[in-house]
Short mmCIF file of C-alpha atoms and ligand atoms in Angstrom, two decimals:
data_model
loop_
_atom_site.label_atom_id
_atom_site.label_comp_id
_atom_site.label_asym_id
_atom_site.label_seq_id
_atom_site.Cartn_x
_atom_site.Cartn_y
_atom_site.Cartn_z
CA MET A 1 32.74 -12.67 9.25
CA TYR A 2 31.23 -14.82 6.39
CA CYS A 3 27.90 -14.13 4.17
CA GLN A 4 25.18 -15.11 6.56
CA ASN A 5 23.48 -16.43 3.28
CA CYS A 6 26.02 -18.49 1.23
CA LYS A 7 28.47 -18.86 4.08
CA GLU A 8 31.17 -19.25 1.77
CA ARG A 9 32.16 -15.41 0.64
CA PRO A 10 33.60 -13.15 3.42
CA ALA A 11 30.51 -10.60 4.30
CA ALA A 12 31.05 -7.05 2.57
CA VAL A 13 27.34 -5.69 3.08
CA HIS A 14 25.12 -4.78 5.93
CA ILE A 15 21.62 -4.81 5.11
CA THR A 16 19.53 -2.87 7.74
CA LYS A 17 15.78 -3.76 7.77
CA ILE A 18 13.23 -1.89 10.12
CA VAL A 19 9.97 -3.66 10.36
CA ASN A 20 7.69 -2.68 13.20
CA GLY A 21 10.32 -0.04 14.25
CA GLU A 22 12.46 -3.15 15.17
CA LYS A 23 15.85 -3.35 13.22
CA SER A 24 17.22 -6.48 11.97
CA GLU A 25 20.94 -6.54 10.24
CA LEU A 26 21.72 -8.93 7.57
CA LYS A 27 25.72 -9.29 6.69
CA LEU A 28 25.92 -10.34 2.89
CA CYS A 29 28.53 -10.91 0.39
CA GLN A 30 28.21 -8.55 -2.71
CA GLU A 31 26.72 -11.48 -4.86
CA CYS A 32 24.07 -12.27 -2.27
CA ALA A 33 23.23 -8.89 -1.53
CA ALA A 34 22.76 -8.02 -5.07
CA LYS A 35 20.15 -10.45 -5.27
CA VAL A 36 18.51 -9.53 -1.92
CA GLN A 37 18.20 -5.96 -2.89
CA GLY A 38 18.50 -5.55 -6.95
CA GLU A 39 18.05 -1.81 -7.93
CA THR A 40 14.38 -1.55 -8.02
CA PHE A 41 13.44 -0.91 -4.43
CA ASN A 42 10.31 -2.43 -2.87
CA TRP A 43 8.06 -1.05 -0.21
CA GLU A 44 6.33 -4.80 -0.01
CA PRO A 45 8.98 -7.16 -0.13
CA HIS A 46 7.85 -10.86 0.20
CA PHE A 47 7.43 -10.59 3.85
CA SER A 48 5.20 -13.51 4.71
CA LEU A 49 2.20 -13.27 6.80
CA ASN A 50 1.47 -16.71 6.13
CA ASN A 51 3.87 -17.68 8.72
CA LEU A 52 2.07 -15.57 11.13
CA LEU A 53 -1.09 -16.94 10.19
CA SER A 54 0.09 -20.61 10.52
CA SER A 55 1.40 -20.29 14.08
CA LEU A 56 -1.91 -18.61 15.02
CA PHE A 57 -3.79 -21.60 13.56
CA GLU A 58 -1.83 -24.12 15.46
CA GLU A 59 -2.50 -21.95 18.82
CA ALA A 60 -6.21 -21.94 17.91
CA ASP A 61 -6.32 -25.54 17.12
CA SER A 62 -4.56 -26.48 20.44
CA THR A 63 -6.77 -24.07 22.56
CA VAL A 64 -10.31 -25.36 20.99
CA SER A 65 -9.93 -28.71 22.34
CA PHE A 66 -13.65 -29.34 22.46
CA ALA A 67 -14.13 -29.11 18.79
CA PRO A 68 -14.22 -32.57 17.15
CA ARG A 69 -10.50 -32.62 15.75
CA ALA A 70 -10.99 -35.56 13.54
CA GLY A 71 -11.65 -35.00 9.89
CA LYS A 72 -11.17 -31.22 10.69
CA GLN A 73 -7.95 -31.01 8.31
CA GLN A 74 -10.05 -32.52 5.48
CA GLU A 75 -12.88 -30.33 5.84
CA ARG A 76 -13.77 -28.95 2.32
CA CYS A 77 -15.51 -25.93 0.82
CA ASN A 78 -18.50 -27.13 -1.28
CA THR A 79 -18.01 -24.49 -3.80
CA CYS A 80 -14.38 -24.11 -4.41
CA GLY A 81 -13.15 -27.42 -3.13
CA LEU A 82 -10.46 -25.94 -1.14
CA THR A 83 -9.48 -28.03 2.41
CA TYR A 84 -8.96 -26.59 5.72
CA ASN A 85 -5.56 -28.26 5.58
CA HIS A 86 -4.75 -26.43 2.03
CA PHE A 87 -5.61 -23.30 3.66
CA ARG A 88 -3.57 -23.73 6.69
CA GLN A 89 -0.58 -24.43 4.34
CA THR A 90 -1.06 -21.55 2.00
CA GLY A 91 -2.83 -18.96 4.14
CA LYS A 92 -5.39 -18.26 1.40
CA LEU A 93 -8.96 -18.94 1.12
CA GLY A 94 -10.45 -20.22 -2.25
CA CYS A 95 -13.58 -18.42 -2.48
CA ASN A 96 -16.48 -16.40 -0.94
CA ASP A 97 -18.36 -19.53 0.34
CA CYS A 98 -15.02 -20.27 2.19
CA TYR A 99 -15.82 -17.68 4.84
CA GLN A 100 -18.67 -19.66 5.82
CA THR A 101 -17.38 -23.02 5.48
CA PHE A 102 -14.53 -22.17 7.97
CA LYS A 103 -16.19 -19.57 10.01
CA SER A 104 -15.42 -21.32 13.18
CA GLN A 105 -11.74 -21.66 12.53
CA LEU A 106 -11.41 -18.04 11.29
CA SER A 107 -13.14 -16.32 14.11
CA PRO A 108 -10.57 -16.52 16.56
CA VAL A 109 -7.67 -16.10 14.35
CA ILE A 110 -8.97 -12.76 12.87
CA ARG A 111 -9.83 -11.73 16.42
CA ARG A 112 -6.36 -12.35 17.25
CA ILE A 113 -5.03 -10.18 14.52
CA HIS A 114 -7.46 -7.35 14.37
CA GLY A 115 -8.88 -7.58 18.26
CA SER A 116 -12.40 -8.17 16.41
CA ASP A 117 -13.88 -10.44 14.10
CA ASP A 118 -16.97 -8.15 13.07
CA HIS A 119 -16.95 -5.98 10.16
CA THR A 120 -17.83 -2.44 11.23
CA GLY A 121 -16.91 -0.41 7.88
CA LYS A 122 -18.93 -0.04 4.61
CA ILE A 123 -21.39 -2.07 3.55
CA PRO A 124 -21.79 -2.34 -0.34
CA GLN A 125 -25.21 -1.28 -1.64
CA ARG A 126 -26.43 -4.40 -3.45
CA SER A 127 -24.45 -7.42 -1.76
CA GLY A 128 -25.13 -5.85 1.47
CA GLU A 129 -28.61 -4.76 1.43
CA THR A 130 -30.18 -7.03 4.05
CA LEU A 131 -27.25 -6.15 6.18
CA GLN A 132 -27.78 -2.52 5.90
CA VAL A 133 -31.44 -2.71 6.85
CA LYS A 134 -30.55 -4.84 9.74
CA LYS A 135 -28.02 -2.23 10.91
CA LYS A 136 -30.76 0.58 10.30
CA ILE A 137 -33.06 -1.43 12.34
CA GLU A 138 -30.60 -1.66 15.24
CA GLN A 139 -29.71 2.10 15.19
CA LEU A 140 -33.52 2.86 15.00
CA LYS A 141 -34.29 0.62 17.88
CA GLY A 142 -31.34 2.51 20.07
CA THR A 143 -32.96 5.94 19.00
CA LEU A 144 -36.56 4.61 20.01
CA LYS A 145 -35.15 3.80 23.55
CA GLU A 146 -33.78 7.14 23.90
CA LEU A 147 -36.79 8.82 22.73
CA VAL A 148 -38.92 6.79 25.11
CA GLN A 149 -36.83 7.91 28.00
CA GLN A 150 -37.22 11.63 26.99
CA GLU A 151 -40.74 11.23 26.72
CA GLU A 152 -40.88 12.11 23.16
CA PHE A 153 -43.66 9.92 22.35
CA GLU A 154 -44.80 11.35 18.95
CA LYS A 155 -41.16 10.90 17.59
CA ALA A 156 -41.09 7.48 19.21
CA ALA A 157 -44.23 6.33 17.36
CA LYS A 158 -42.53 7.39 14.25
CA ALA A 159 -39.68 5.47 14.58
CA ARG A 160 -41.55 2.46 15.66
CA ASP A 161 -43.35 2.48 12.42
CA GLU A 162 -40.06 2.83 10.53
CA ILE A 163 -38.91 -0.31 12.27
CA LYS A 164 -42.14 -1.93 11.49
CA GLN A 165 -41.90 -1.21 7.88
CA LEU A 166 -37.99 -2.13 7.53
CA GLU A 167 -38.65 -5.56 9.27
CA GLU A 168 -41.45 -6.37 6.77
CA LYS A 169 -38.99 -5.43 4.10
CA MET A 170 -36.42 -8.33 5.30
CA MET B 1 15.93 20.76 -20.56
CA ALA B 2 17.45 17.46 -21.25
CA PHE B 3 15.23 14.53 -20.24
CA LYS B 4 12.33 16.81 -19.27
CA GLU B 5 10.24 15.76 -21.84
CA VAL B 6 10.81 12.34 -22.06
CA ILE B 7 10.31 12.11 -18.32
CA LYS B 8 7.13 13.91 -18.51
CA ARG B 9 5.81 11.04 -20.63
CA ILE B 10 6.26 8.42 -18.05
CA ARG B 11 5.56 10.54 -14.79
CA SER B 12 2.38 9.85 -12.79
CA ARG B 13 0.53 12.71 -10.84
CA TRP B 14 1.71 11.60 -7.32
CA MET B 15 5.23 12.54 -8.28
CA GLU B 16 4.31 16.16 -9.27
CA GLY B 17 2.81 17.23 -6.08
CA ALA B 18 3.39 20.28 -3.82
CA GLY B 19 0.89 20.13 -1.25
CA ALA B 20 0.12 19.73 2.71
CA GLN B 21 2.98 18.47 4.53
CA SER B 22 4.91 18.11 1.14
CA ASP B 23 8.31 18.80 3.20
CA VAL B 24 7.78 15.40 4.90
CA VAL B 25 5.21 13.53 3.12
CA ILE B 26 5.97 12.33 -0.16
CA SER B 27 2.63 10.74 -1.37
CA SER B 28 -0.41 9.10 0.45
CA ARG B 29 -2.23 5.74 -0.98
CA VAL B 30 -5.34 3.92 -0.17
CA ARG B 31 -5.74 0.44 -1.56
CA LEU B 32 -9.00 -1.69 -1.54
CA ALA B 33 -9.22 -5.32 -2.08
CA ARG B 34 -12.44 -6.71 -3.72
CA ASN B 35 -13.70 -9.89 -4.94
CA ILE B 36 -16.51 -10.85 -7.57
CA GLN B 37 -18.77 -13.56 -6.23
CA GLY B 38 -19.02 -16.90 -7.67
CA ILE B 39 -15.65 -16.94 -9.08
CA PRO B 40 -12.65 -18.43 -7.09
CA PHE B 41 -9.93 -16.06 -5.88
CA PRO B 42 -6.91 -15.54 -8.20
CA HIS B 43 -4.68 -18.36 -6.62
CA LEU B 44 -7.40 -20.98 -7.75
CA ILE B 45 -8.64 -19.07 -10.74
CA SER B 46 -8.74 -20.91 -14.19
CA LYS B 47 -7.61 -19.03 -17.22
CA GLU B 48 -11.33 -18.51 -18.30
CA ASP B 49 -12.30 -17.36 -15.10
CA ALA B 50 -9.37 -14.77 -14.95
CA ASP B 51 -10.27 -13.82 -18.75
CA LYS B 52 -14.16 -13.55 -17.34
CA VAL B 53 -13.10 -10.97 -14.38
CA ILE B 54 -11.03 -9.08 -16.72
CA GLN B 55 -14.16 -8.79 -19.14
CA LYS B 56 -16.59 -8.02 -16.36
CA MET B 57 -14.31 -5.01 -15.31
CA GLU B 58 -13.87 -3.82 -18.60
CA LYS B 59 -17.77 -3.92 -19.04
CA ALA B 60 -18.31 -1.96 -15.76
CA ILE B 61 -15.87 0.61 -16.39
CA LYS B 62 -17.55 1.19 -19.80
CA ALA B 63 -20.84 1.42 -18.05
CA ILE B 64 -19.78 3.70 -15.43
CA GLY B 65 -18.19 6.17 -18.25
CA GLU B 66 -16.61 9.58 -17.21
CA LYS B 67 -18.99 10.73 -14.33
CA ASP B 68 -17.42 11.93 -11.45
CA LEU B 69 -14.12 10.28 -11.79
CA PRO B 70 -11.54 10.16 -14.86
CA SER B 71 -12.04 7.34 -17.00
CA LEU B 72 -10.03 4.23 -16.86
CA THR B 73 -8.28 2.06 -19.59
CA VAL B 74 -7.95 -1.63 -19.25
CA THR B 75 -4.86 -3.24 -20.12
CA SER B 76 -3.95 -6.81 -20.19
CA LEU B 77 -0.40 -7.55 -19.16
CA SER B 78 0.18 -9.75 -22.07
CA GLU B 79 -0.11 -6.42 -24.10
CA LEU B 80 2.84 -4.89 -22.19
CA ASP B 81 6.62 -5.58 -23.03
CA ALA B 82 9.14 -6.23 -20.20
CA LEU B 83 10.12 -2.59 -20.03
CA GLN B 84 6.65 -1.16 -19.78
CA LYS B 85 5.90 -3.63 -17.00
CA GLN B 86 8.83 -2.79 -15.03
CA ILE B 87 8.27 0.96 -15.30
CA LEU B 88 4.61 0.24 -13.77
CA VAL B 89 6.21 -1.55 -10.70
CA GLU B 90 8.98 1.12 -10.28
CA LYS B 91 6.04 3.77 -10.26
CA HIS B 92 4.17 1.83 -7.47
CA LEU B 93 1.08 1.17 -9.88
CA ILE B 94 1.23 -2.24 -9.89
CA SER B 95 3.06 -5.09 -7.62
CA PRO B 96 5.90 -7.78 -8.49
CA LEU B 97 3.12 -10.17 -7.62
CA LEU B 98 0.74 -9.06 -10.41
CA LEU B 99 3.72 -9.84 -13.01
CA GLU B 100 3.96 -13.29 -11.84
CA LYS B 101 0.33 -13.73 -12.60
CA ASP B 102 1.13 -12.88 -16.08
CA GLN B 103 -1.41 -14.15 -18.84
CA LYS B 104 -4.22 -13.91 -16.21
CA ALA B 105 -3.55 -10.60 -15.20
CA ALA B 106 -4.35 -7.06 -16.07
CA VAL B 107 -4.27 -3.50 -15.06
CA ALA B 108 -6.39 -0.46 -15.45
CA LEU B 109 -5.41 3.09 -15.24
CA THR B 110 -6.27 6.57 -15.47
CA ASP B 111 -4.33 9.06 -17.76
CA GLU B 112 -2.95 10.66 -14.82
CA GLU B 113 -2.42 7.40 -13.12
CA GLU B 114 -3.74 8.63 -9.98
CA ILE B 115 -6.14 5.61 -10.13
CA SER B 116 -4.88 2.12 -10.83
CA VAL B 117 -6.93 -1.19 -10.33
CA MET B 118 -5.04 -4.41 -10.38
CA ILE B 119 -6.98 -7.21 -11.82
CA ASN B 120 -6.37 -10.87 -10.42
CA GLU B 121 -3.45 -9.97 -8.25
CA GLU B 122 -4.21 -11.54 -4.89
CA ASP B 123 -7.68 -10.46 -5.04
CA HIS B 124 -9.82 -10.13 -8.38
CA LEU B 125 -9.55 -6.17 -8.01
CA ARG B 126 -7.07 -3.89 -5.99
CA ILE B 127 -8.54 -0.41 -6.13
CA GLN B 128 -5.54 1.90 -5.76
CA CYS B 129 -5.53 5.78 -5.58
CA ILE B 130 -1.80 7.19 -4.97
CA LEU B 131 -1.69 11.03 -4.42
CA PRO B 132 1.01 13.61 -3.58
CA ALA B 133 1.76 14.97 -0.34
CA LEU B 134 -0.51 14.31 2.81
CA GLN B 135 -4.02 13.62 0.96
CA LEU B 136 -5.33 10.63 2.72
CA HIS B 137 -8.83 11.70 2.87
CA GLU B 138 -8.82 12.92 -0.71
CA ALA B 139 -7.27 9.31 -1.77
CA TRP B 140 -9.77 7.62 0.45
CA GLN B 141 -12.86 9.33 -1.28
CA ILE B 142 -11.92 8.81 -4.88
CA ALA B 143 -10.99 4.97 -3.92
CA ASN B 144 -14.45 5.14 -2.24
CA GLN B 145 -16.25 6.59 -5.29
CA LEU B 146 -14.67 4.18 -7.59
CA ASP B 147 -15.82 1.18 -5.55
CA ASP B 148 -19.40 2.52 -5.45
CA ASP B 149 -19.34 3.17 -9.07
CA LEU B 150 -18.05 -0.47 -9.80
CA GLU B 151 -20.48 -2.01 -7.18
CA LYS B 152 -23.18 -0.79 -9.06
CA GLN B 153 -21.94 -3.15 -11.90
CA LEU B 154 -20.35 -5.82 -10.37
CA ASP B 155 -21.48 -8.39 -7.35
CA PHE B 156 -18.90 -7.87 -4.81
CA GLY B 157 -18.28 -10.75 -2.20
CA PHE B 158 -19.35 -9.56 1.18
CA ASP B 159 -19.97 -11.52 4.43
CA ASP B 160 -22.55 -10.05 6.86
CA LYS B 161 -19.94 -10.76 9.53
CA PHE B 162 -16.58 -10.54 8.07
CA GLY B 163 -17.37 -7.91 5.61
CA TYR B 164 -15.48 -7.68 2.44
CA VAL B 165 -13.95 -11.06 1.79
CA THR B 166 -10.36 -11.53 0.48
CA ALA B 167 -8.07 -14.49 -0.75
CA CYS B 168 -5.97 -13.64 2.68
CA PRO B 169 -8.07 -13.60 5.37
CA THR B 170 -6.07 -10.98 7.07
CA ASN B 171 -7.15 -8.39 4.74
CA ALA B 172 -10.83 -8.95 5.05
CA GLY B 173 -13.34 -6.58 6.76
CA THR B 174 -12.70 -3.21 4.77
CA GLY B 175 -10.00 -4.60 2.64
CA MET B 176 -8.30 -1.53 2.82
CA ARG B 177 -4.85 -0.77 3.16
CA ALA B 178 -3.84 2.96 3.53
CA SER B 179 -0.26 4.25 3.61
CA VAL B 180 1.86 7.54 3.42
CA MET B 181 5.52 7.59 2.32
CA LEU B 182 7.58 9.75 4.52
CA HIS B 183 11.04 11.21 4.37
CA LEU B 184 12.42 11.53 7.61
CA PRO B 185 15.98 12.30 7.33
CA GLY B 186 15.89 14.96 10.61
CA LEU B 187 14.56 11.87 12.97
CA ILE B 188 17.50 9.56 11.69
CA MET B 189 20.12 12.27 11.72
CA THR B 190 19.05 13.13 15.42
CA LYS B 191 18.66 9.39 16.19
CA ARG B 192 15.19 10.16 17.37
CA ALA B 193 13.53 7.60 14.87
CA GLY B 194 13.90 4.62 17.43
CA ARG B 195 12.02 6.72 19.85
CA VAL B 196 8.98 7.57 17.80
CA LEU B 197 8.79 4.68 15.18
CA PRO B 198 8.25 1.66 17.18
CA ALA B 199 5.03 3.23 19.37
CA LEU B 200 3.22 3.03 16.09
CA SER B 201 2.57 -0.65 16.30
CA LYS B 202 0.49 0.06 19.40
CA VAL B 203 -2.02 2.00 17.35
CA GLY B 204 -2.33 -0.44 14.95
CA LEU B 205 0.22 0.81 12.31
CA VAL B 206 3.31 -0.90 10.63
CA VAL B 207 6.30 0.70 9.70
CA ARG B 208 8.76 -0.22 6.74
CA GLY B 209 11.84 1.16 5.64
CA LEU B 210 13.73 0.66 2.25
CA TYR B 211 16.20 -2.16 2.28
CA GLY B 212 19.73 -0.07 2.57
CA GLU B 213 23.49 -1.12 2.28
CA GLY B 214 25.43 -0.18 5.12
CA THR B 215 23.51 2.55 6.27
CA GLU B 216 20.15 2.93 7.97
CA ALA B 217 16.83 2.94 5.96
CA LEU B 218 17.73 3.70 2.42
CA GLY B 219 17.34 7.43 1.39
CA ASN B 220 15.36 7.96 4.95
CA LEU B 221 12.16 6.80 3.50
CA PHE B 222 9.84 5.02 5.43
CA GLN B 223 6.16 3.75 4.75
CA ILE B 224 3.52 3.68 7.38
CA SER B 225 0.22 1.76 7.12
CA ASN B 226 -2.70 0.33 8.75
CA GLN B 227 -2.73 -2.95 9.89
CA ILE B 228 -6.15 -3.53 11.21
CA THR B 229 -8.88 -4.08 8.53
CA MET B 230 -11.64 -5.51 10.84
CA GLY B 231 -13.68 -3.85 13.83
CA ARG B 232 -12.93 -0.19 12.62
CA SER B 233 -14.34 1.68 9.91
CA GLU B 234 -12.43 3.18 6.79
CA GLU B 235 -12.75 6.74 7.99
CA GLU B 236 -11.66 5.82 11.52
CA VAL B 237 -8.50 4.24 10.01
CA ILE B 238 -7.92 6.71 7.72
CA SER B 239 -8.33 9.60 10.27
CA ASN B 240 -5.94 7.52 12.91
CA LEU B 241 -3.33 7.24 10.17
CA ALA B 242 -3.71 10.67 8.98
CA GLY B 243 -3.51 12.23 12.69
CA VAL B 244 -0.31 9.95 13.48
CA THR B 245 1.10 11.12 10.06
CA GLN B 246 0.83 14.68 11.44
CA LYS B 247 2.46 14.21 14.73
CA ILE B 248 5.43 12.37 12.94
CA VAL B 249 5.53 15.68 10.72
CA ASP B 250 5.98 17.41 13.78
CA HIS B 251 8.61 15.50 15.04
CA GLU B 252 10.64 15.63 11.52
CA ARG B 253 10.20 19.24 11.44
CA GLU B 254 11.24 19.84 15.20
CA ALA B 255 14.52 17.68 14.54
CA ARG B 256 15.09 19.70 11.88
CA THR B 257 15.22 22.81 13.76
CA VAL B 258 17.58 21.35 16.27
CA LEU B 259 19.90 19.99 13.37
CA LYS B 260 20.01 23.52 12.18
CA LYS B 261 20.48 24.97 15.54
CA GLU B 262 23.26 22.61 16.45
CA LEU B 263 25.09 21.84 13.40
CA GLY B 264 24.77 25.13 11.85
CA ILE B 265 27.51 25.72 9.11
CA HIS B 266 28.44 21.82 9.41
CA LEU B 267 24.88 21.08 8.29
CA GLU B 268 24.98 23.41 5.39
CA ASP B 269 28.40 21.89 4.32
CA LYS B 270 27.07 18.35 4.66
CA LEU B 271 24.26 18.72 2.46
CA TRP B 272 26.02 21.04 -0.03
CA ARG B 273 28.59 18.59 -0.67
CA SER B 274 25.98 15.84 -1.04
CA TYR B 275 24.61 18.18 -3.96
CA GLY B 276 28.02 18.68 -5.19
CA THR B 277 28.57 14.91 -5.52
CA LEU B 278 25.30 14.52 -7.37
CA ARG B 279 26.04 17.28 -9.73
CA TYR B 280 29.32 16.34 -10.79
CA ALA B 281 29.44 12.46 -10.24
CA ARG B 282 30.20 10.24 -13.23
CA LEU B 283 29.22 7.19 -11.95
CA ILE B 284 26.52 6.35 -9.00
CA LYS B 285 24.56 3.60 -7.67
CA THR B 286 21.06 3.46 -6.54
CA GLU B 287 22.02 3.33 -2.79
CA THR B 288 24.25 6.03 -2.97
CA ALA B 289 22.24 8.22 -4.94
CA LEU B 290 19.09 7.76 -2.94
CA SER B 291 20.84 8.65 0.50
CA LEU B 292 22.60 11.69 -1.47
CA LEU B 293 19.26 12.82 -2.71
CA SER B 294 17.78 12.54 0.85
CA GLN B 295 20.17 15.03 1.95
CA VAL B 296 19.75 17.26 -1.13
CA ARG B 297 15.97 17.29 -0.68
CA LEU B 298 16.46 17.91 3.16
CA GLY B 299 18.53 21.00 2.25
CA VAL B 300 15.59 22.15 -0.42
CA ASP B 301 13.16 21.73 2.20
CA MET B 302 14.92 23.74 4.82
CA ASN B 303 15.73 26.36 2.46
CA ILE B 304 19.58 25.84 2.68
CA ILE B 305 19.79 24.84 -0.96
CA LYS B 306 17.63 27.24 -3.24
CA GLY B 307 16.58 27.17 -6.91
CA LEU B 308 15.75 23.49 -7.10
CA ASP B 309 12.13 22.11 -7.20
CA PRO B 310 11.57 19.70 -4.59
CA ARG B 311 9.13 17.76 -7.16
CA VAL B 312 12.42 17.02 -9.04
CA MET B 313 13.86 15.01 -6.23
CA THR B 314 10.55 12.95 -5.97
CA GLU B 315 10.76 12.30 -9.70
CA LEU B 316 14.39 11.31 -9.67
CA MET B 317 13.80 8.68 -6.99
CA VAL B 318 11.45 7.00 -9.34
CA MET B 319 13.26 7.70 -12.49
CA MET B 320 16.84 6.34 -11.56
CA GLN B 321 15.36 2.93 -11.58
CA PRO B 322 16.49 0.53 -13.88
CA GLY B 323 13.11 0.24 -16.31
CA CYS B 324 12.73 4.17 -16.33
CA LEU B 325 16.39 4.94 -16.74
CA GLN B 326 16.28 2.59 -19.90
CA TYR B 327 13.27 4.23 -20.98
CA ILE B 328 14.57 7.71 -20.59
CA MET B 329 17.69 6.72 -22.22
CA GLY B 330 16.16 5.15 -25.16
CA GLN B 331 18.58 1.97 -24.75
CA GLU B 332 19.00 -1.43 -22.81
CA MET B 333 21.94 -1.18 -20.54
CA ASP B 334 23.61 -3.67 -18.11
CA ALA B 335 23.90 -2.65 -14.27
CA GLY B 336 27.50 -0.93 -15.05
CA MET B 337 25.99 1.29 -17.73
CA ARG B 338 23.09 2.14 -15.58
CA ASP B 339 25.62 3.58 -13.08
CA VAL B 340 26.98 5.88 -15.79
CA TYR B 341 23.31 6.95 -17.09
CA ARG B 342 22.14 7.24 -13.70
CA ALA B 343 24.83 9.70 -12.70
CA ARG B 344 24.20 11.47 -16.19
CA LEU B 345 20.27 11.91 -15.56
CA LEU B 346 21.00 13.34 -11.99
CA ARG B 347 23.72 15.81 -13.05
CA GLU B 348 21.04 17.18 -15.87
CA ARG B 349 18.02 17.05 -13.66
CA LEU B 350 20.02 18.81 -10.58
CA LYS B 351 21.14 21.99 -12.40
CA ILE B 352 20.16 24.92 -10.46
CA ASP B 353 18.12 27.38 -12.32
CA ASN B 354 19.55 30.55 -11.87
CA THR B 355 17.18 32.69 -14.19
ZN1 LIG C 1 26.73 -14.77 0.14
ZN1 LIG C 2 -14.51 -22.09 -1.10
#
């Protein structure tokens, strides 16, 4: 049994890796094993999400057949200059605005990974101010509907005023 | 008391903890990725912009002062020597990736190191809170508070649809990664880990083991973290992880009871022999030390080995690594020498206190 890395020296060390509960084994020689492990143990070995990402993009590219494909690879973010192609290769976006530039390509991929492409968590006070108002209005509209059903007309009127006020603010 | 004082100087709060479920859960960590509007992400950043991010962060920290949280001190990586940087990595306060960013990177730390912020790693800011034992909610509260405080000073990139923007779109949304470090010798020895751990991926969690030689996951240590950052709130993710962790803790304790019942004196013998090796060895490699330390820790947590502080075991896990070891011994060493001094550190720190 030879080392799976250099294929020169006999394998002396078995390295077991458990990712997602799945075990994979590597049989390496002493030298290669030392390189892989070191003495400093690391929780985040360079496992690459990029590979996963690029395969997902290939899938997305091939399924979105109605999208105009020509020129897509050269599509470029006006703010930072990053091209879609470059993003595909590195798995990394360049700046805030890339999220708007590449929105249509990002959505399906993020949905595949997370099961959703809509953020429902924390909203920052300042950069998310308008969004916060929007969400508050949505929430109030729901309350209003319930109040009307329960014939709580006084409270409903109050909610309606509040919605109006918020909408003016936007 | 050899080495105790010098270790104290580089110990972080997360290593010191007793606390809820500390017989199984070693530490809890919450990380938030944030970026500043109008500046390219770190992989495209110029030196000038990188410095700008560091300066903005320094200014923000000054403006926040010491209100609700202990204050942070910003240090450029270029101000640290190689050993200091390595020690920070070994204590899980910064990542190896931050080291690669070298001149462009900085780190902000509190005195007790329960909060650290990596500056210009993959994102402009990676806010991290790491606490001992099972304290996910507490860690989230602290990270969240710091995020609130910083947000009053800095314009964080936020997209109405995608949430917090991050260099890698797989982190967008909450930008939050929460994790626990677990010690699971019972599940491994009873061969139940294969039944319990794979199910976690179905609830959006990832399990990682340490790389090990020959045996299974090194030191029976596992890290469990959330995969999902979009479409769920931070609280939901934290509660899910905390709930699952509690279930794993229950499984682990049950497995330990089974071991005790079925192996009896054979278990005691095995754990005490591991102690004996650590207590008297003159040469020891990291892998061996980690797996023996796991056995001793199990013995302590099961009340088979008495008179040892379980916290010392967590501390030793960190301190036996090359950077910390060289710091403690006050000298540079090659790998061979480190095996000698590692054995010496373990011998000293594992003396049972009979007084
Ligand atoms: Zn080899
Ligand atoms: Zn861009």
